[in-house]
mmCIF file with all atom_site columns, C-alpha atoms in Angstrom:
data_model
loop_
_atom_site.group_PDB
_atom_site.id
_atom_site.type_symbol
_atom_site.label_atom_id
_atom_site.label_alt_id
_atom_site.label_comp_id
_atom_site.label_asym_id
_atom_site.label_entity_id
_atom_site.label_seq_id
_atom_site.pdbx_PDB_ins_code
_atom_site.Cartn_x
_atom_site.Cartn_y
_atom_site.Cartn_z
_atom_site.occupancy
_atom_site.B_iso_or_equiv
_atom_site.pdbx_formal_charge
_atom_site.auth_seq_id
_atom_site.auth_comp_id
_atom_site.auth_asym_id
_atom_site.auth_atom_id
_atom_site.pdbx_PDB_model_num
ATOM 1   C CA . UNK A 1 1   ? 6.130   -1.909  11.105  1.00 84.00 ? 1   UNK A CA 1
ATOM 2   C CA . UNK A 1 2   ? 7.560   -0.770  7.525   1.00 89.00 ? 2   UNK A CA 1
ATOM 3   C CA . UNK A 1 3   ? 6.671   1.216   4.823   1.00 92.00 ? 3   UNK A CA 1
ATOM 4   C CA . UNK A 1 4   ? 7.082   0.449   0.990   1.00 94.00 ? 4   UNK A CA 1
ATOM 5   C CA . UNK A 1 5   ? 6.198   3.528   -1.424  1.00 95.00 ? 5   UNK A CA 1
ATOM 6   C CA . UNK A 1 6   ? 4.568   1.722   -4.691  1.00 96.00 ? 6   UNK A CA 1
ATOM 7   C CA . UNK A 1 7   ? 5.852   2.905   -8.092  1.00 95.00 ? 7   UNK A CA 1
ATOM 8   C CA . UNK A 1 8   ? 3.858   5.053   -9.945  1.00 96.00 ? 8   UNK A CA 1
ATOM 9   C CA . UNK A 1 9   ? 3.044   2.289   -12.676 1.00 96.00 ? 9   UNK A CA 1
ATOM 10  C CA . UNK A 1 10  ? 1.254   -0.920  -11.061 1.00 96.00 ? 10  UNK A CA 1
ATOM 11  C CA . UNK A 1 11  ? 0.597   -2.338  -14.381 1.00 96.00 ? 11  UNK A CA 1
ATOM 12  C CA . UNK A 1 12  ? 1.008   -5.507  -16.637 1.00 96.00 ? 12  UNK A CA 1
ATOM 13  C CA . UNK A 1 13  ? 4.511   -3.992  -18.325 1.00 96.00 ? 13  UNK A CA 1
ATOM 14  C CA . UNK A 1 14  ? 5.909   -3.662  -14.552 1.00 94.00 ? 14  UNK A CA 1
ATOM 15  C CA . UNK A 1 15  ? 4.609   -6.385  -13.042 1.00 91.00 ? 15  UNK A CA 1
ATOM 16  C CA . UNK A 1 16  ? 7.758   -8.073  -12.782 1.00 92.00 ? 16  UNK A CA 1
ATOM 17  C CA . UNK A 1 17  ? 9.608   -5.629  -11.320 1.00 93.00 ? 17  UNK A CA 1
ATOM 18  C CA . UNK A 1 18  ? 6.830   -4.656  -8.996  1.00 92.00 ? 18  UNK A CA 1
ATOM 19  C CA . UNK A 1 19  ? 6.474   -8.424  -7.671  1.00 93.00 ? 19  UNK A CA 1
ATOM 20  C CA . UNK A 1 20  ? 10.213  -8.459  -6.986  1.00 92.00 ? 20  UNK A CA 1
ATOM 21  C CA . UNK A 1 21  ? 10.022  -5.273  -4.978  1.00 91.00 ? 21  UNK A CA 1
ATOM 22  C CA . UNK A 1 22  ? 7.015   -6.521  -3.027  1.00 91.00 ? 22  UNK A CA 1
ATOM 23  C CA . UNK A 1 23  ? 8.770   -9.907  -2.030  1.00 90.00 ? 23  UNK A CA 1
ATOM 24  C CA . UNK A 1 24  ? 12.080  -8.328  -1.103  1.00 89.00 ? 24  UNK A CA 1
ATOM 25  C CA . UNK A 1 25  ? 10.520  -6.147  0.787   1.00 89.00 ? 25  UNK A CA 1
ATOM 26  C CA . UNK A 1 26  ? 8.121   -8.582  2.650   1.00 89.00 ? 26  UNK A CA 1
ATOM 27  C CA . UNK A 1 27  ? 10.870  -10.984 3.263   1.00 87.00 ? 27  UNK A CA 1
ATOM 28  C CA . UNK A 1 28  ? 13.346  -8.389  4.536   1.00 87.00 ? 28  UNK A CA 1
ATOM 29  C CA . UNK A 1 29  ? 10.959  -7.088  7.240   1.00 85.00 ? 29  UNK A CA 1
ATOM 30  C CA . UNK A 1 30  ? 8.788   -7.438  10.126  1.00 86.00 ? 30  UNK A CA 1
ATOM 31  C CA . UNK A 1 31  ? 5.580   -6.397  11.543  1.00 88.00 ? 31  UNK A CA 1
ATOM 32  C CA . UNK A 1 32  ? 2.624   -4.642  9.788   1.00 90.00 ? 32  UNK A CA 1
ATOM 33  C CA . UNK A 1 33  ? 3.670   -3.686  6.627   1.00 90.00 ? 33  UNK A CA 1
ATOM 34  C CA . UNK A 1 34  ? 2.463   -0.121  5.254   1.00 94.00 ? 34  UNK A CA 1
ATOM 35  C CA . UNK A 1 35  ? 2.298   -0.013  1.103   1.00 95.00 ? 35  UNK A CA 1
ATOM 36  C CA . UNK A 1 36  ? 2.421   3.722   0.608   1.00 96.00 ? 36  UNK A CA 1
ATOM 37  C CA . UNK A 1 37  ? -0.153  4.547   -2.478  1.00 96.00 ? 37  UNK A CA 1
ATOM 38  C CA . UNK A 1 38  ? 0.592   7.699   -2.510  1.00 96.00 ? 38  UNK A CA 1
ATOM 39  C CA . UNK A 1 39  ? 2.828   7.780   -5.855  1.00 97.00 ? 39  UNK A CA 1
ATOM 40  C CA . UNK A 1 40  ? 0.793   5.669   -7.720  1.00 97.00 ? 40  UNK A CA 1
ATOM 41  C CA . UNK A 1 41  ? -0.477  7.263   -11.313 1.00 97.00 ? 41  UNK A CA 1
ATOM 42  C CA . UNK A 1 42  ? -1.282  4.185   -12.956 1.00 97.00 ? 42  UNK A CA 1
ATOM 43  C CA . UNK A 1 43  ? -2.619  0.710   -12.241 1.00 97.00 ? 43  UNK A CA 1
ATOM 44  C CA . UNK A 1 44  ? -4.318  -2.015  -14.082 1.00 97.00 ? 44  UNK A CA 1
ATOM 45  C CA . UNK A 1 45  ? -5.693  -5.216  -12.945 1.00 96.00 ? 45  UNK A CA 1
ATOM 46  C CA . UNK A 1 46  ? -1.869  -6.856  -12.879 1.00 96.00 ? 46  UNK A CA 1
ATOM 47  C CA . UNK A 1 47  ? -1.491  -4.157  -10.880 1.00 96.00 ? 47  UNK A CA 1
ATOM 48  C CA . UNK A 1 48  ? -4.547  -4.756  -8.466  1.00 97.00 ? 48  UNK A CA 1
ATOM 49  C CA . UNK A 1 49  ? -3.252  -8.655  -8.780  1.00 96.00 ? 49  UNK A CA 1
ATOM 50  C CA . UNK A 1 50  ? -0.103  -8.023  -7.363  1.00 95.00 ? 50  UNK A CA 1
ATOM 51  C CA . UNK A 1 51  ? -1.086  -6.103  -4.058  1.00 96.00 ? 51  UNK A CA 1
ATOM 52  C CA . UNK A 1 52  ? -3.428  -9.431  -3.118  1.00 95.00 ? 52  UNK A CA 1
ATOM 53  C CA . UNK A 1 53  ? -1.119  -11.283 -3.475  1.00 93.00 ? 53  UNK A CA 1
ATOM 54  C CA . UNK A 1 54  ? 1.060   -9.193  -1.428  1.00 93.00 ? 54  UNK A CA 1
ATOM 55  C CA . UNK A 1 55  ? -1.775  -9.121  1.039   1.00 93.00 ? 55  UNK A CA 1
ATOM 56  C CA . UNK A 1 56  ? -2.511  -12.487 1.661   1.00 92.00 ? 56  UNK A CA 1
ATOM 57  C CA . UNK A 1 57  ? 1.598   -13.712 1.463   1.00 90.00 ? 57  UNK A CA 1
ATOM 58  C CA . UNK A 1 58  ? 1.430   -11.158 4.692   1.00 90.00 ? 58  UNK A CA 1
ATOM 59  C CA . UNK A 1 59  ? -1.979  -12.972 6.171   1.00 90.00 ? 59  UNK A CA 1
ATOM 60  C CA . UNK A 1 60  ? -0.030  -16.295 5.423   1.00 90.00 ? 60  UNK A CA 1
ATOM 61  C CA . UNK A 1 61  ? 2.802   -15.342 7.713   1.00 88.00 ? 61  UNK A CA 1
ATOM 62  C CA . UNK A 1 62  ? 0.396   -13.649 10.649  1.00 90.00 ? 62  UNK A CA 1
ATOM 63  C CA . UNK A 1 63  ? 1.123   -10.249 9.158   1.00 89.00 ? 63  UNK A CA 1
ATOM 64  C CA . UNK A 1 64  ? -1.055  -7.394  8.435   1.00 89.00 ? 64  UNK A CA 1
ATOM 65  C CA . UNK A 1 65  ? -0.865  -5.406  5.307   1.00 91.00 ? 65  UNK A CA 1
ATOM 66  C CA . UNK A 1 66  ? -2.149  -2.213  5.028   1.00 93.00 ? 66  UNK A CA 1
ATOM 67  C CA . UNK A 1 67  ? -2.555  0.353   1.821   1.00 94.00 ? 67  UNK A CA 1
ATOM 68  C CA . UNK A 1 68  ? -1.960  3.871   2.644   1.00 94.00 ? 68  UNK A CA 1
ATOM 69  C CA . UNK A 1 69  ? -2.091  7.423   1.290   1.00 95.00 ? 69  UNK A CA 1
ATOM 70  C CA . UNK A 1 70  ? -3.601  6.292   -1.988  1.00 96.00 ? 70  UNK A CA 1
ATOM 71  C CA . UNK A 1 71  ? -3.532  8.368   -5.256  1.00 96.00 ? 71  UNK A CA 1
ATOM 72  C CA . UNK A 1 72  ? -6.920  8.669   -6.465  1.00 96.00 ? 72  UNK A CA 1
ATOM 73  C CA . UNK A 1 73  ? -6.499  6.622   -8.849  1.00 97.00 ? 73  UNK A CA 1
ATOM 74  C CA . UNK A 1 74  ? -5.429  3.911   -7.506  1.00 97.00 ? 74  UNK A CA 1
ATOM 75  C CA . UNK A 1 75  ? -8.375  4.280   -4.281  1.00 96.00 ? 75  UNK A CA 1
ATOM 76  C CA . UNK A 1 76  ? -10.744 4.526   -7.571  1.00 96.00 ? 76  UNK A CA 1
ATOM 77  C CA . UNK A 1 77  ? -9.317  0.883   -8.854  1.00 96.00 ? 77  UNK A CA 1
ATOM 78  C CA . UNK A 1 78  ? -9.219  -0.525  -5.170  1.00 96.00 ? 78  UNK A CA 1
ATOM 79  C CA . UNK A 1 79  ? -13.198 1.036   -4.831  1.00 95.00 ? 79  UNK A CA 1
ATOM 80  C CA . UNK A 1 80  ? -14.173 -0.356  -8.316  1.00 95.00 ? 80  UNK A CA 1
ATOM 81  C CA . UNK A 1 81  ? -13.490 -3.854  -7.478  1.00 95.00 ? 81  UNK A CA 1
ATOM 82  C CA . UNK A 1 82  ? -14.356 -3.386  -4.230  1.00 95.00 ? 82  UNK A CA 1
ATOM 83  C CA . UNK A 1 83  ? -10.873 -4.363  -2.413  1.00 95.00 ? 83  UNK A CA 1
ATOM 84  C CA . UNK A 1 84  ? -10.768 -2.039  0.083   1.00 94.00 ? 84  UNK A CA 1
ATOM 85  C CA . UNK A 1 85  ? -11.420 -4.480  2.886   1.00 92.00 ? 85  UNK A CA 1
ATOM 86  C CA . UNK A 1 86  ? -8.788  -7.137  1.603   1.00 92.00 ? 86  UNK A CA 1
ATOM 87  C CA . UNK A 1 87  ? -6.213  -4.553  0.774   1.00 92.00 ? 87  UNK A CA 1
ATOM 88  C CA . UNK A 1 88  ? -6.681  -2.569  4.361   1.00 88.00 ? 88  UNK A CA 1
ATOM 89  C CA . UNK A 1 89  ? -7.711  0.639   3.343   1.00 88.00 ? 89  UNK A CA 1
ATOM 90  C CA . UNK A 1 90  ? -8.808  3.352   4.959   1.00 69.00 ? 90  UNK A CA 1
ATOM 91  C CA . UNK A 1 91  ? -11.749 5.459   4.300   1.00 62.00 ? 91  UNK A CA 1
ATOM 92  C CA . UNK A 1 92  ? -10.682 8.762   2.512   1.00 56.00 ? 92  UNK A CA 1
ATOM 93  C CA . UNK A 1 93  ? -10.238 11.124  5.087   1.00 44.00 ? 93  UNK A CA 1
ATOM 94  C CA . UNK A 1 94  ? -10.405 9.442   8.238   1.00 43.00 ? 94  UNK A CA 1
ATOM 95  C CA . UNK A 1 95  ? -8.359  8.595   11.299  1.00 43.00 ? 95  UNK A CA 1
ATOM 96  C CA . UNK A 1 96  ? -5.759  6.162   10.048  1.00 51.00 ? 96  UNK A CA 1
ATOM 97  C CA . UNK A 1 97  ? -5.079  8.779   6.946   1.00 52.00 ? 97  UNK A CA 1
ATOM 98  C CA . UNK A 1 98  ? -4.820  11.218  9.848   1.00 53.00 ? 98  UNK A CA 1
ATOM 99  C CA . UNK A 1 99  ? -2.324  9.746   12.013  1.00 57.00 ? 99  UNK A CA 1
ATOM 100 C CA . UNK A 1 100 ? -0.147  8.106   8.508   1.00 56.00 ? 100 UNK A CA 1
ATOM 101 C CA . UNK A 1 101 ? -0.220  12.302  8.139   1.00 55.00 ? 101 UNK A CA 1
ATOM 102 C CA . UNK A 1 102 ? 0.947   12.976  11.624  1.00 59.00 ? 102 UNK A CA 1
ATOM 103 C CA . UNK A 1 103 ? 3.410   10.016  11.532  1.00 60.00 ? 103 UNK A CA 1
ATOM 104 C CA . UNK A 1 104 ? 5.255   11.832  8.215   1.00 54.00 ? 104 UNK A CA 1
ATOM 105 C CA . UNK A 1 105 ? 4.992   15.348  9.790   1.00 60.00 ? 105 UNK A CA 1
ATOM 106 C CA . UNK A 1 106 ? 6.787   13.711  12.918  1.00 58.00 ? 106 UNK A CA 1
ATOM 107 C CA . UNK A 1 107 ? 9.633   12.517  10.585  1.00 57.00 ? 107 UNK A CA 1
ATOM 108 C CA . UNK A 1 108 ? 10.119  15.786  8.795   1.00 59.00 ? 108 UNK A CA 1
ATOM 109 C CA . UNK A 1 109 ? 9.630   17.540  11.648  1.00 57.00 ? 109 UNK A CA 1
ATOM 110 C CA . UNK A 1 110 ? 13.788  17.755  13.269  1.00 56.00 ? 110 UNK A CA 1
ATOM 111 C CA . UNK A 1 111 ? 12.541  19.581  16.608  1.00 53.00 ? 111 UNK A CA 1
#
């Protein structure tokens, strides 16, 4: 598994950038790969475009993606359009945001 943390713009301006960063990063790893949400302040439809097509490059390749710790705003685009299912996210709340929780308090944690 790896983790990307999304910028906190996933819009038209960035969209560039943004695809670069998502291709790097699913060519350079392995596994399930985690999009961290969590940072995200802003996002537009580019934005929206940019994660399926992240999604399904990872389905092509018999890879799961999964969107994690999303901002509100961004779970408020992914609910409006109804992506939740195609992007992999979890309900607000429950037990995959609980583990992603533990997982970071694990890191953090140097005991």
């Amino acid at each position: 598994m790896s983790e990307l943390t999304l910028p906190a713009r996933l819009v038209i301006a960035e969209a560039a950038a943004c695809r670069d960063l998502l291709i790097l990063h699913l060519v350079s790893s392995a596994g399930e790969v985690r999009l961290d949400g969590s940072q995200v302040a802003e996002v537009d439809t580019a934005g929206l475009q940019l994660l399926l097509s992240a999604a399904q490059t990872a389905r092509a390749s018999h890879r799961g993606l999964r969107l994690c710790r999303c901002s509100a705003v961004l779970r408020g685009a992914v609910e409006l359009y109804n992506l939740a299912a195609k992007l992999g996210v979890t309900a607000s709340g429950d037990r995959e945001d609980r583990e992603d929780r533990e997982d970071r308090e694990n890191r953090d944690d140097p005991a």
